[in-house]
Each structure stands twice: as C-alpha cells, then as structure tokens.
Amino acid sequence: MEPLLHFVIPFIAFMLLGVDLRKSFLLSLLALTPDLDALFLVHRSFTHSLVALLAASTPLLLLLYKYRRDAFKNGVMGILSIASHIALDLPAGYTPLLWPLYNYSIWIQTELSAHLGSTLTMVLDARILTEPIMFEVAESLDTSLFTSTGLIAALVVITPLFVKRIGWKIRHA
C-alpha cells in the first residue's frame, strides 16, 4: 500500500478519537516507519512483523507505564499507528506478520464480485496465502508514494475533518 494511505488512515482515526491535530500528525508519521527497511533495499522485512513490533515496544511501554504514565497513552497510540501499517499491508502482498514465530509471510486476499444479468450472482473469494520468508537485499526498489486512487481516497476522507477544523457549519436541511 502506498505511504500516503499508510499516513492518512491512522491520522483520521486519531482525529476522530479526539487527538489534537499536531499529535495526530506526529503519531501518524510513525505509521511510515515499517517502510524504512526500503532504504536498505529490503522491503517487507522484520519491520513488518507484529511479533517483532511487540517484542521491541513492550519494554518501552513498561518503562513508560512505570515512570511516565502521562506518556504511556502516547506510546500505545504510537504502537497502534505502526501496527496499522502492518495490517494495511496484509491485503497488498506477502507480509512477515508473525516472524520469527512463523517463518512464512502471509497474504490475505478477499474479493466479492457480482454478475449482473438475467440473474444476480455473487461470488466471494477469500484466501490466506503463505510463502517462506526470505529477507533479501535488492539492487533497487521502485515504489509509488501515492496513486491517483489513493490520493482521491485520502482527500475524500480527510476533507471533512479540515472543513470541521476551520469551523464551517453545515446546517441540516
């Protein structure tokens, strides 16, 4: 999935939960961190593992809980932001979700299609695919930072938040 949507989806979620704009922005930037592995020409590496995320973050969360309870909630929201990236990648391709406990990458594919004709036919296709994990360094990587579909989707869902933020009132008819 494209970085724009990895950022916008948690941003909107935090804003809808009442988190202020600045904190929502900063927390949503954390959702981009799993893709930092691409800078080392290895994509979907251990940075896309929920197990690795929890193993790395649990000591930090415990320290925050013990010594900085005011920051503990921010730590949890940061972990949820990063976890959103991992979850959003599951339907987009093979993701090492449970590494190192499970040495297979997982890809969740779902599709509901309809045939319209003399009769209506609906077909649900749901699969969980796996392949062995191989973290390999590539010679180069190409990626879309955003696509036209992702850009329009992001604008459609984020515009109402900014309309509300600038104080426009929409009266009920």
PDB file of C-alpha atoms in Angstrom:
ATOM      1  CA  MET A   1       0.000   0.000   0.000  1.00  0.00           C
ATOM      2  CA  GLU A   2       1.161   3.481  -0.718  1.00  0.00           C
ATOM      3  CA  PRO A   3       2.737   5.680   2.002  1.00  0.00           C
ATOM      4  CA  LEU A   4       0.053   8.366   1.643  1.00  0.00           C
ATOM      5  CA  LEU A   5      -2.665   5.957   2.787  1.00  0.00           C
ATOM      6  CA  HIS A   6      -0.424   4.494   5.487  1.00  0.00           C
ATOM      7  CA  PHE A   7      -0.256   8.032   6.906  1.00  0.00           C
ATOM      8  CA  VAL A   8      -3.816   9.250   6.271  1.00  0.00           C
ATOM      9  CA  ILE A   9      -5.698   6.285   7.739  1.00  0.00           C
ATOM     10  CA  PRO A  10      -4.225   6.483  11.267  1.00  0.00           C
ATOM     11  CA  PHE A  11      -4.317  10.291  11.072  1.00  0.00           C
ATOM     12  CA  ILE A  12      -8.067  10.240  10.508  1.00  0.00           C
ATOM     13  CA  ALA A  13      -8.538   7.587  13.193  1.00  0.00           C
ATOM     14  CA  PHE A  14      -6.659   9.689  15.762  1.00  0.00           C
ATOM     15  CA  MET A  15      -8.549  12.847  14.805  1.00  0.00           C
ATOM     16  CA  LEU A  16     -11.885  11.015  15.117  1.00  0.00           C
ATOM     17  CA  LEU A  17     -10.820   9.831  18.570  1.00  0.00           C
ATOM     18  CA  GLY A  18     -10.300  13.460  19.576  1.00  0.00           C
ATOM     19  CA  VAL A  19      -6.498  13.544  19.481  1.00  0.00           C
ATOM     20  CA  ASP A  20      -5.328  17.058  18.627  1.00  0.00           C
ATOM     21  CA  LEU A  21      -4.084  17.862  15.136  1.00  0.00           C
ATOM     22  CA  ARG A  22      -0.367  18.139  15.961  1.00  0.00           C
ATOM     23  CA  LYS A  23      -0.243  14.903  17.965  1.00  0.00           C
ATOM     24  CA  SER A  24      -2.303  13.073  15.320  1.00  0.00           C
ATOM     25  CA  PHE A  25       0.162  14.229  12.665  1.00  0.00           C
ATOM     26  CA  LEU A  26       3.211  13.101  14.642  1.00  0.00           C
ATOM     27  CA  LEU A  27       1.676   9.754  15.633  1.00  0.00           C
ATOM     28  CA  SER A  28       0.676   9.088  12.028  1.00  0.00           C
ATOM     29  CA  LEU A  29       4.236   9.668  10.847  1.00  0.00           C
ATOM     30  CA  LEU A  30       5.149   6.599  12.912  1.00  0.00           C
ATOM     31  CA  ALA A  31       2.943   4.542  10.593  1.00  0.00           C
ATOM     32  CA  LEU A  32       5.556   5.113   7.885  1.00  0.00           C
ATOM     33  CA  THR A  33       8.444   3.617   9.890  1.00  0.00           C
ATOM     34  CA  PRO A  34       7.998  -0.025   8.781  1.00  0.00           C
ATOM     35  CA  ASP A  35       8.897   1.053   5.247  1.00  0.00           C
ATOM     36  CA  LEU A  36      12.251   2.435   6.356  1.00  0.00           C
ATOM     37  CA  ASP A  37      13.585  -1.024   5.512  1.00  0.00           C
ATOM     38  CA  ALA A  38      13.264   0.008   1.864  1.00  0.00           C
ATOM     39  CA  LEU A  39      16.130   2.463   2.419  1.00  0.00           C
ATOM     40  CA  PHE A  40      18.304  -0.642   2.890  1.00  0.00           C
ATOM     41  CA  LEU A  41      16.785  -2.188  -0.267  1.00  0.00           C
ATOM     42  CA  VAL A  42      14.936  -4.858   1.727  1.00  0.00           C
ATOM     43  CA  HIS A  43      11.191  -4.408   1.718  1.00  0.00           C
ATOM     44  CA  ARG A  44       8.719  -6.156   3.966  1.00  0.00           C
ATOM     45  CA  SER A  45      11.409  -7.309   6.343  1.00  0.00           C
ATOM     46  CA  PHE A  46      11.192  -7.831  10.105  1.00  0.00           C
ATOM     47  CA  THR A  47       9.857  -4.253  10.330  1.00  0.00           C
ATOM     48  CA  HIS A  48       6.550  -5.661   9.077  1.00  0.00           C
ATOM     49  CA  SER A  49       6.278  -8.242  11.875  1.00  0.00           C
ATOM     50  CA  LEU A  50       3.717  -7.690  14.599  1.00  0.00           C
ATOM     51  CA  VAL A  51       5.707 -10.042  16.841  1.00  0.00           C
ATOM     52  CA  ALA A  52       8.914  -8.005  16.354  1.00  0.00           C
ATOM     53  CA  LEU A  53       6.995  -4.759  16.954  1.00  0.00           C
ATOM     54  CA  LEU A  54       5.537  -6.029  20.219  1.00  0.00           C
ATOM     55  CA  ALA A  55       8.872  -7.512  21.334  1.00  0.00           C
ATOM     56  CA  ALA A  56      10.667  -4.210  20.693  1.00  0.00           C
ATOM     57  CA  SER A  57       7.963  -1.962  22.129  1.00  0.00           C
ATOM     58  CA  THR A  58       6.909  -3.875  25.264  1.00  0.00           C
ATOM     59  CA  PRO A  59       9.985  -2.884  27.334  1.00  0.00           C
ATOM     60  CA  LEU A  60       9.483   0.750  26.322  1.00  0.00           C
ATOM     61  CA  LEU A  61       5.794   0.634  27.201  1.00  0.00           C
ATOM     62  CA  LEU A  62       6.576  -0.948  30.583  1.00  0.00           C
ATOM     63  CA  LEU A  63       9.102   1.791  31.345  1.00  0.00           C
ATOM     64  CA  LEU A  64       6.628   4.475  30.310  1.00  0.00           C
ATOM     65  CA  TYR A  65       3.931   2.896  32.457  1.00  0.00           C
ATOM     66  CA  LYS A  66       6.231   2.789  35.483  1.00  0.00           C
ATOM     67  CA  TYR A  67       7.956   6.172  35.170  1.00  0.00           C
ATOM     68  CA  ARG A  68       5.928   8.358  32.806  1.00  0.00           C
ATOM     69  CA  ARG A  69       2.266   7.369  32.973  1.00  0.00           C
ATOM     70  CA  ASP A  70       1.368  10.612  31.185  1.00  0.00           C
ATOM     71  CA  ALA A  71       3.363   9.411  28.154  1.00  0.00           C
ATOM     72  CA  PHE A  72       2.149   5.791  28.291  1.00  0.00           C
ATOM     73  CA  LYS A  73      -1.022   6.559  26.298  1.00  0.00           C
ATOM     74  CA  ASN A  74       1.077   8.228  23.592  1.00  0.00           C
ATOM     75  CA  GLY A  75       3.309   5.146  23.474  1.00  0.00           C
ATOM     76  CA  VAL A  76       0.314   2.870  22.991  1.00  0.00           C
ATOM     77  CA  MET A  77      -1.054   5.116  20.236  1.00  0.00           C
ATOM     78  CA  GLY A  78       2.359   5.083  18.543  1.00  0.00           C
ATOM     79  CA  ILE A  79       2.436   1.280  18.564  1.00  0.00           C
ATOM     80  CA  LEU A  80      -1.106   1.183  17.163  1.00  0.00           C
ATOM     81  CA  SER A  81      -0.042   3.578  14.406  1.00  0.00           C
ATOM     82  CA  ILE A  82       2.850   1.321  13.407  1.00  0.00           C
ATOM     83  CA  ALA A  83       0.613  -1.770  13.669  1.00  0.00           C
ATOM     84  CA  SER A  84      -1.876  -0.113  11.290  1.00  0.00           C
ATOM     85  CA  HIS A  85       0.834  -0.132   8.608  1.00  0.00           C
ATOM     86  CA  ILE A  86       1.385  -3.859   9.065  1.00  0.00           C
ATOM     87  CA  ALA A  87      -2.366  -4.555   8.943  1.00  0.00           C
ATOM     88  CA  LEU A  88      -2.824  -2.446   5.809  1.00  0.00           C
ATOM     89  CA  ASP A  89      -0.046  -4.367   4.044  1.00  0.00           C
ATOM     90  CA  LEU A  90      -1.681  -7.783   4.633  1.00  0.00           C
ATOM     91  CA  PRO A  91      -4.132  -7.481   1.702  1.00  0.00           C
ATOM     92  CA  ALA A  92      -1.474  -5.862  -0.506  1.00  0.00           C
ATOM     93  CA  GLY A  93       1.057  -8.688  -0.603  1.00  0.00           C
ATOM     94  CA  TYR A  94       3.081 -11.172   1.395  1.00  0.00           C
ATOM     95  CA  THR A  95       3.828  -9.772   4.863  1.00  0.00           C
ATOM     96  CA  PRO A  96       6.002 -11.440   7.542  1.00  0.00           C
ATOM     97  CA  LEU A  97       3.305 -10.773  10.168  1.00  0.00           C
ATOM     98  CA  LEU A  98       4.343 -13.386  12.723  1.00  0.00           C
ATOM     99  CA  TRP A  99       8.104 -13.598  12.134  1.00  0.00           C
ATOM    100  CA  PRO A 100      10.157 -15.060  13.913  1.00  0.00           C
ATOM    101  CA  LEU A 101       7.471 -17.326  15.421  1.00  0.00           C
ATOM    102  CA  TYR A 102       6.164 -18.302  11.990  1.00  0.00           C
ATOM    103  CA  ASN A 103       8.645 -18.358   9.105  1.00  0.00           C
ATOM    104  CA  TYR A 104       6.062 -17.739   6.410  1.00  0.00           C
ATOM    105  CA  SER A 105       4.810 -14.445   5.029  1.00  0.00           C
ATOM    106  CA  ILE A 106       1.039 -14.100   4.911  1.00  0.00           C
ATOM    107  CA  TRP A 107      -1.153 -12.530   2.243  1.00  0.00           C
ATOM    108  CA  ILE A 108      -4.864 -12.149   2.895  1.00  0.00           C
ATOM    109  CA  GLN A 109      -6.844 -11.870  -0.342  1.00  0.00           C
ATOM    110  CA  THR A 110     -10.573 -11.158  -0.367  1.00  0.00           C
ATOM    111  CA  GLU A 111     -12.907 -10.177  -3.175  1.00  0.00           C
ATOM    112  CA  LEU A 112     -16.659 -10.023  -3.547  1.00  0.00           C
ATOM    113  CA  SER A 113     -17.805  -9.851  -7.147  1.00  0.00           C
ATOM    114  CA  ALA A 114     -21.220  -9.713  -8.705  1.00  0.00           C
ATOM    115  CA  HIS A 115     -22.530 -10.824 -12.068  1.00  0.00           C
ATOM    116  CA  LEU A 116     -25.464  -8.791 -13.284  1.00  0.00           C
ATOM    117  CA  GLY A 117     -27.598 -10.369 -15.963  1.00  0.00           C
ATOM    118  CA  SER A 118     -30.766 -12.420 -16.059  1.00  0.00           C
ATOM    119  CA  THR A 119     -29.882 -13.483 -12.530  1.00  0.00           C
ATOM    120  CA  LEU A 120     -27.752 -11.881  -9.872  1.00  0.00           C
ATOM    121  CA  THR A 121     -24.754 -13.997  -8.949  1.00  0.00           C
ATOM    122  CA  MET A 122     -22.415 -13.048  -6.115  1.00  0.00           C
ATOM    123  CA  VAL A 123     -19.059 -14.738  -5.634  1.00  0.00           C
ATOM    124  CA  LEU A 124     -16.937 -14.351  -2.513  1.00  0.00           C
ATOM    125  CA  ASP A 125     -13.299 -15.303  -2.844  1.00  0.00           C
ATOM    126  CA  ALA A 126     -11.279 -15.311   0.376  1.00  0.00           C
ATOM    127  CA  ARG A 127      -7.819 -16.817   0.702  1.00  0.00           C
ATOM    128  CA  ILE A 128      -4.925 -16.786   3.076  1.00  0.00           C
ATOM    129  CA  LEU A 129      -1.735 -17.449   1.120  1.00  0.00           C
ATOM    130  CA  THR A 130       1.682 -18.154   2.585  1.00  0.00           C
ATOM    131  CA  GLU A 131       5.223 -18.326   1.280  1.00  0.00           C
ATOM    132  CA  PRO A 132       8.547 -18.891   3.048  1.00  0.00           C
ATOM    133  CA  ILE A 133      10.136 -15.698   4.340  1.00  0.00           C
ATOM    134  CA  MET A 134      13.301 -14.629   2.552  1.00  0.00           C
ATOM    135  CA  PHE A 135      14.701 -11.256   3.533  1.00  0.00           C
ATOM    136  CA  GLU A 136      16.850 -10.456   0.509  1.00  0.00           C
ATOM    137  CA  VAL A 137      18.623  -7.251  -0.468  1.00  0.00           C
ATOM    138  CA  ALA A 138      17.509  -5.987  -3.866  1.00  0.00           C
ATOM    139  CA  GLU A 139      19.616  -3.989  -6.298  1.00  0.00           C
ATOM    140  CA  SER A 140      16.943  -1.300  -6.439  1.00  0.00           C
ATOM    141  CA  LEU A 141      13.335  -0.701  -5.452  1.00  0.00           C
ATOM    142  CA  ASP A 142      10.620   1.284  -7.191  1.00  0.00           C
ATOM    143  CA  THR A 143       7.547   2.444  -5.305  1.00  0.00           C
ATOM    144  CA  SER A 144       4.586   4.751  -5.670  1.00  0.00           C
ATOM    145  CA  LEU A 145       4.344   7.358  -2.945  1.00  0.00           C
ATOM    146  CA  PHE A 146       0.723   7.751  -3.943  1.00  0.00           C
ATOM    147  CA  THR A 147      -1.580   6.747  -6.769  1.00  0.00           C
ATOM    148  CA  SER A 148      -4.500   8.651  -8.220  1.00  0.00           C
ATOM    149  CA  THR A 149      -6.940   6.327  -6.433  1.00  0.00           C
ATOM    150  CA  GLY A 150      -5.084   6.695  -3.131  1.00  0.00           C
ATOM    151  CA  LEU A 151      -4.876  10.466  -3.485  1.00  0.00           C
ATOM    152  CA  ILE A 152      -8.602  10.838  -4.176  1.00  0.00           C
ATOM    153  CA  ALA A 153      -9.494   8.431  -1.346  1.00  0.00           C
ATOM    154  CA  ALA A 154      -7.270  10.376   1.059  1.00  0.00           C
ATOM    155  CA  LEU A 155      -8.794  13.695   0.008  1.00  0.00           C
ATOM    156  CA  VAL A 156     -12.354  12.370   0.308  1.00  0.00           C
ATOM    157  CA  VAL A 157     -11.873  11.155   3.866  1.00  0.00           C
ATOM    158  CA  ILE A 158      -9.677  13.968   5.151  1.00  0.00           C
ATOM    159  CA  THR A 159     -11.573  16.947   3.696  1.00  0.00           C
ATOM    160  CA  PRO A 160     -14.486  16.773   6.184  1.00  0.00           C
ATOM    161  CA  LEU A 161     -12.035  16.903   9.090  1.00  0.00           C
ATOM    162  CA  PHE A 162     -10.454  20.075   7.761  1.00  0.00           C
ATOM    163  CA  VAL A 163     -13.840  21.611   6.931  1.00  0.00           C
ATOM    164  CA  LYS A 164     -14.848  20.985  10.537  1.00  0.00           C
ATOM    165  CA  ARG A 165     -11.489  22.300  11.775  1.00  0.00           C
ATOM    166  CA  ILE A 166     -11.879  25.649  10.012  1.00  0.00           C
ATOM    167  CA  GLY A 167     -15.296  25.959  11.567  1.00  0.00           C
ATOM    168  CA  TRP A 168     -17.664  25.639   8.632  1.00  0.00           C
ATOM    169  CA  LYS A 169     -21.058  24.632   9.863  1.00  0.00           C
ATOM    170  CA  ILE A 170     -23.283  22.547   7.656  1.00  0.00           C
ATOM    171  CA  ARG A 171     -26.915  23.045   8.560  1.00  0.00           C
ATOM    172  CA  HIS A 172     -29.340  20.187   8.465  1.00  0.00           C
ATOM    173  CA  ALA A 173     -31.961  20.683   5.764  1.00  0.00           C
TER     174      ALA A 173
END
